[in-house]
Amino acid sequence: MSGLVARVARRPSQGQVRRVTPVPPEHARGLVAAVYHQVERDFGMLAPPVSLHSPAPSVLAACWVVLRETLVAAGRVDRAAREAVAAAVSAANACPYCQEVHSATMAGLAGPAAHASADTRLARVAGWARDSTDRAAARHAELPVPADQAAELVGVALAFHYLNRMVNVFLDASPIPATVPASVRGGVRRIFGRLMARPARRDRPAGAALRLLPAAPPPADLAWAAGTPTMADALARAAAAIDAAGRRSVPPAVRDLVTARLAEWDGQPTGLSRAWVGDAVRDLPAAERPAGRLALLTALAAYQVDDDVVDGVRAAGADDAALVELTAWASMAAARRAVSWIPLAPAPPP
């Protein structure tokens, strides 16, 4: 996508963000401006899933560092396969926005004349990614790439377990405006995919986003990334930034509650009812129950977050930055749990 198109797309795309107000590009300064510049340069446009984080600059940087160094930066796995992971994980997480964006980008990369072998390969990648979202199924999922490349796909899965939750809380269900008639949405989606594929074909060297955040020691639960040093460094820096955000904006009792709940989670959806949330937060101090509801729902059923849940946290005093920090912490905690059960070696024979 040309720089002109990216600039033209800024205003309407930022209008898709709900419940918080992103920093307008013309008012961005410091770290926010540096992230915005890299996003437009390397991703092709100021993507709302990234810019929605801008009320909390360090979390904005963490989101971009993870996205760039897993999906965008060049590696041993090609971009189309990474997009297949992004789309499949998004579908499993009931995130139609991300599924639509990354399915369209994958199709734009593959092109209408893609060989059947390429389609089969991407289908295998998508199948593995879908199975990996369930703890039981992940044990037997067949790796679609050599074992020494698997961590790159797990990195993309981590990024989209995180982003899907944030997008479900803060964005509409589709990147295509609701005013676009159903009869032409398919054509708009194909054009969008071709536009997104242009920057995706460019070689983006790994590591360019690292300078946005200070170095940090790698957490033990992210040790699976050690074989890809630049990605491991990126994840460690981002995890430290989001953990710090959690300490600022998530009460300790809420962090403990979410952590305990995630320790028991196996990837299965919570169901249509939200009654479990009320039961789960009952023992929290009354003033912390709104934060507990939002954090638990973000981690385990982000598609069920509604205005009432967010308004409850607002009434307790949270501003835009605190909302972003709370949901980012819960989203990353869930993402780290969701990739913890993915084996990086070939599945044993049945």
XYZ file of C-alpha atoms in Angstrom:
350
model
C 0.000 0.000 0.000
C 1.462 3.334 -0.929
C 2.228 6.002 1.650
C -0.572 8.112 0.172
C -3.140 5.344 0.636
C -1.897 4.759 4.177
C -2.371 8.437 5.010
C -5.815 8.556 3.443
C -6.829 5.454 5.426
C -5.788 6.921 8.776
C -8.891 8.814 9.777
C -11.672 6.352 8.857
C -9.742 3.383 10.248
C -9.167 5.092 13.597
C -12.889 5.785 13.740
C -13.477 2.044 14.127
C -12.052 2.069 17.667
C -14.666 2.089 20.425
C -14.571 2.507 24.236
C -11.207 4.327 24.177
C -9.904 7.224 22.083
C -6.663 6.536 20.191
C -4.082 9.282 19.834
C -4.623 10.986 16.434
C -1.565 10.599 14.176
C -1.141 14.359 13.872
C -0.930 14.645 17.674
C 1.393 11.683 18.252
C 4.657 12.452 20.031
C 7.531 10.490 21.497
C 7.032 6.727 21.734
C 3.557 6.863 20.176
C 4.893 8.716 17.119
C 7.778 6.258 16.779
C 5.411 3.283 16.836
C 2.979 4.888 14.410
C 5.833 5.563 11.977
C 6.997 1.947 12.045
C 3.464 0.569 11.705
C 2.725 2.623 8.609
C 6.122 1.847 7.105
C 6.183 -1.907 7.752
C 2.522 -2.938 7.953
C 1.265 -0.570 5.261
C -1.293 1.332 7.308
C -1.929 2.491 10.854
C -3.872 -0.612 11.820
C -6.612 0.014 14.409
C -5.716 -3.169 16.370
C -2.389 -1.471 17.093
C -3.448 2.163 17.468
C -6.218 1.308 19.958
C -3.379 0.754 22.449
C -2.090 4.333 22.109
C -3.597 5.711 25.352
C -0.954 3.516 27.064
C 2.276 4.170 25.103
C 4.402 1.347 26.534
C 1.634 -1.156 25.855
C 1.261 0.249 22.334
C 4.967 -0.398 21.807
C 4.660 -3.906 23.261
C 1.762 -4.769 20.958
C 3.683 -3.594 17.894
C 6.929 -5.277 18.929
C 5.093 -8.606 19.220
C 3.154 -8.189 15.971
C 6.121 -6.992 13.929
C 8.661 -9.522 15.134
C 6.310 -12.521 14.781
C 4.136 -11.770 11.725
C 5.824 -8.994 9.755
C 9.584 -9.509 10.075
C 11.297 -11.902 7.684
C 12.032 -15.370 8.994
C 12.317 -18.959 7.877
C 8.537 -19.338 7.501
C 6.920 -17.407 4.637
C 4.374 -14.662 5.231
C 1.439 -16.554 3.675
C 1.872 -19.385 6.202
C 2.022 -16.880 9.030
C -1.170 -15.236 7.777
C -2.794 -18.687 7.732
C -1.963 -19.058 11.426
C -3.299 -15.573 12.172
C -6.586 -16.285 10.395
C -7.079 -19.737 11.952
C -6.351 -18.615 15.512
C -8.678 -15.645 15.011
C -11.459 -17.942 13.840
C -10.992 -20.193 16.867
C -11.141 -17.144 19.156
C -14.347 -15.842 17.537
C -12.623 -12.653 16.339
C -14.259 -11.892 12.968
C -12.287 -8.661 12.482
C -8.871 -10.334 12.593
C -10.111 -13.382 10.705
C -11.349 -11.172 7.874
C -8.161 -9.080 7.682
C -5.744 -11.982 7.706
C -7.781 -14.311 5.503
C -7.928 -11.526 2.922
C -4.194 -10.856 3.237
C -3.396 -14.558 2.876
C -5.574 -14.733 -0.239
C -3.903 -11.620 -1.608
C -0.487 -13.193 -1.120
C -1.488 -16.533 -2.637
C -3.259 -14.932 -5.621
C -6.024 -16.380 -7.772
C -3.597 -18.596 -9.687
C -2.124 -20.296 -6.608
C -1.183 -23.920 -7.162
C -3.190 -26.637 -5.438
C -0.034 -27.678 -3.563
C 0.250 -24.207 -2.038
C -3.411 -24.280 -1.021
C -2.887 -27.696 0.574
C 0.174 -26.474 2.424
C -1.646 -23.437 3.804
C -4.611 -25.625 4.750
C -2.256 -27.836 6.759
C -0.810 -24.800 8.511
C -4.299 -23.498 9.292
C -5.402 -26.907 10.571
C -2.425 -27.105 12.897
C -3.094 -23.579 14.181
C -6.765 -24.365 14.797
C -5.930 -27.590 16.662
C -3.302 -25.800 18.737
C -5.957 -23.631 20.403
C -7.282 -26.707 22.235
C -4.988 -28.308 24.809
C -6.051 -31.892 24.098
C -5.968 -31.530 20.307
C -2.614 -29.715 20.367
C -0.840 -32.791 21.733
C -1.522 -34.702 18.527
C -1.451 -31.879 15.961
C 1.014 -32.581 13.159
C 3.613 -29.857 12.712
C 3.205 -28.329 9.229
C 6.834 -27.098 9.124
C 10.209 -28.536 10.186
C 10.640 -28.553 13.963
C 13.296 -25.813 13.839
C 10.730 -23.460 12.267
C 7.813 -24.249 14.565
C 8.586 -21.513 17.095
C 7.928 -18.871 14.432
C 4.393 -20.172 13.983
C 3.881 -20.336 17.747
C 4.985 -16.703 17.924
C 2.257 -15.726 15.456
C -0.272 -17.752 17.463
C 0.755 -15.878 20.625
C 0.386 -12.538 18.863
C -3.142 -13.320 17.711
C -4.354 -14.867 20.940
C -3.395 -11.489 22.362
C -4.727 -9.281 19.571
C -8.007 -11.168 19.136
C -8.956 -10.360 22.705
C -8.061 -6.688 22.433
C -9.858 -6.365 19.109
C -13.027 -8.012 20.423
C -13.111 -5.528 23.294
C -12.264 -2.346 21.367
C -13.149 -2.762 17.672
C -16.183 -3.455 15.514
C -16.700 -6.901 13.994
C -15.310 -6.019 10.551
C -12.694 -3.690 9.070
C -15.180 -2.950 6.278
C -17.666 -0.250 7.357
C -21.183 -1.463 8.071
C -22.494 1.012 5.481
C -20.928 -1.019 2.634
C -23.742 -3.070 1.022
C -23.582 -6.851 1.406
C -23.657 -7.249 -2.382
C -20.238 -5.610 -2.792
C -18.479 -6.637 0.426
C -16.822 -9.618 -1.260
C -15.267 -7.380 -3.885
C -14.147 -4.870 -1.266
C -12.577 -7.703 0.711
C -10.603 -8.896 -2.321
C -9.328 -5.376 -3.047
C -8.392 -4.975 0.596
C -6.496 -8.279 0.504
C -4.530 -7.231 -2.571
C -3.657 -3.884 -0.970
C -2.522 -5.543 2.256
C -0.477 -8.113 0.320
C 1.721 -5.420 -1.258
C 3.610 -4.451 1.918
C 3.441 -8.071 3.102
C 5.617 -9.136 0.147
C 8.421 -6.773 1.124
C 11.337 -8.107 3.110
C 11.287 -6.534 6.573
C 14.457 -7.351 8.524
C 13.934 -8.765 11.989
C 14.701 -6.690 15.048
C 13.787 -3.171 13.929
C 11.134 -2.802 16.651
C 13.340 -3.886 19.545
C 14.649 -0.400 20.278
C 11.133 0.735 21.185
C 11.326 -1.104 24.529
C 14.143 -1.773 27.001
C 15.728 -5.206 27.168
C 14.261 -7.648 29.681
C 15.080 -11.158 30.893
C 13.123 -13.895 29.092
C 10.281 -15.350 31.189
C 10.448 -19.100 31.773
C 7.102 -19.728 30.066
C 8.428 -18.178 26.828
C 11.498 -20.417 26.685
C 10.071 -22.109 23.571
C 11.191 -19.001 21.594
C 14.871 -19.343 22.531
C 15.816 -20.881 19.179
C 14.739 -17.676 17.409
C 16.794 -15.111 19.359
C 15.374 -11.906 17.890
C 11.784 -13.035 18.418
C 12.644 -14.252 21.921
C 14.132 -10.840 22.725
C 11.029 -9.105 21.367
C 8.665 -11.262 23.408
C 10.683 -10.739 26.581
C 10.623 -6.938 26.160
C 6.897 -6.903 25.394
C 6.032 -9.268 28.246
C 7.922 -7.056 30.699
C 6.094 -3.945 29.494
C 2.683 -5.572 29.762
C 3.460 -7.123 33.140
C 4.393 -3.636 34.386
C 1.102 -2.313 32.995
C -0.721 -5.018 34.909
C 0.960 -4.020 38.139
C -0.156 -0.425 37.553
C -3.764 -1.032 36.551
C -4.887 -4.484 37.718
C -5.403 -5.035 41.456
C -3.251 -7.867 42.843
C -6.284 -9.918 43.859
C -7.651 -9.669 40.303
C -4.304 -10.738 38.834
C -4.245 -13.720 41.194
C -7.807 -14.663 40.261
C -7.173 -14.519 36.513
C -3.901 -16.432 36.851
C -5.582 -19.196 38.840
C -8.457 -19.430 36.377
C -6.091 -19.625 33.418
C -4.077 -22.382 35.103
C -7.201 -24.565 34.839
C -8.172 -23.475 31.319
C -7.713 -25.891 28.419
C -8.776 -23.697 25.514
C -12.448 -24.567 25.614
C -14.988 -21.713 25.355
C -16.854 -20.721 28.496
C -20.311 -20.995 26.887
C -23.034 -18.462 26.230
C -23.813 -17.611 29.838
C -21.719 -15.152 31.837
C -22.936 -16.456 35.185
C -19.520 -17.953 35.879
C -18.013 -14.463 35.997
C -20.278 -13.337 38.808
C -19.448 -16.462 40.773
C -15.730 -16.013 40.156
C -15.524 -12.417 41.418
C -17.772 -12.892 44.447
C -14.890 -13.067 46.908
C -13.152 -9.946 45.575
C -13.578 -6.651 47.432
C -16.636 -4.902 46.012
C -14.546 -2.077 44.572
C -12.433 -4.572 42.586
C -15.236 -6.697 41.141
C -15.696 -4.552 37.985
C -11.997 -4.955 37.152
C -12.270 -8.665 37.902
C -15.216 -9.058 35.527
C -13.478 -7.231 32.696
C -10.174 -9.058 33.189
C -11.767 -12.515 33.329
C -13.993 -11.897 30.327
C -11.111 -10.434 28.326
C -8.974 -13.485 29.063
C -11.587 -16.193 28.534
C -14.496 -14.767 26.511
C -13.539 -11.354 25.131
C -16.387 -11.460 22.613
C -18.768 -11.206 25.594
C -17.398 -7.890 26.858
C -20.073 -5.225 26.479
C -20.528 -1.575 27.397
C -21.926 -2.416 30.825
C -18.787 -4.342 31.756
C -16.527 -1.508 30.600
C -18.734 1.145 32.192
C -18.395 -0.637 35.521
C -14.621 -0.222 35.394
C -14.995 3.392 34.274
C -17.260 4.082 37.258
C -14.516 2.751 39.527
C -12.164 5.433 38.170
C -10.374 3.862 35.195
C -9.364 6.155 32.345
C -8.429 5.091 28.793
C -4.867 4.209 29.771
C -6.014 2.030 32.663
C -8.572 0.264 30.474
C -5.937 -0.546 27.871
C -3.456 -1.705 30.517
C -5.982 -3.931 32.286
C -7.220 -5.612 29.131
C -3.706 -5.913 27.689
C -2.491 -7.690 30.816
C -5.438 -10.113 30.755
C -5.070 -10.698 27.016
C -1.353 -11.455 27.252
C -1.827 -13.717 30.263
C -4.332 -15.743 28.243
C -2.110 -15.723 25.148
C 0.884 -17.024 27.097
C -1.259 -19.774 28.575
C -2.725 -20.681 25.174
C 0.660 -21.342 23.585
C 2.121 -23.093 26.621
C 0.638 -26.425 25.619
C 1.795 -26.431 21.971
C 4.520 -29.061 21.401
C 7.425 -27.954 19.212
C 8.447 -31.473 18.256
C 6.608 -33.814 15.862
C 3.589 -35.500 17.402
C 4.205 -39.090 18.560
C 2.662 -41.844 16.437
C -0.822 -42.884 17.559
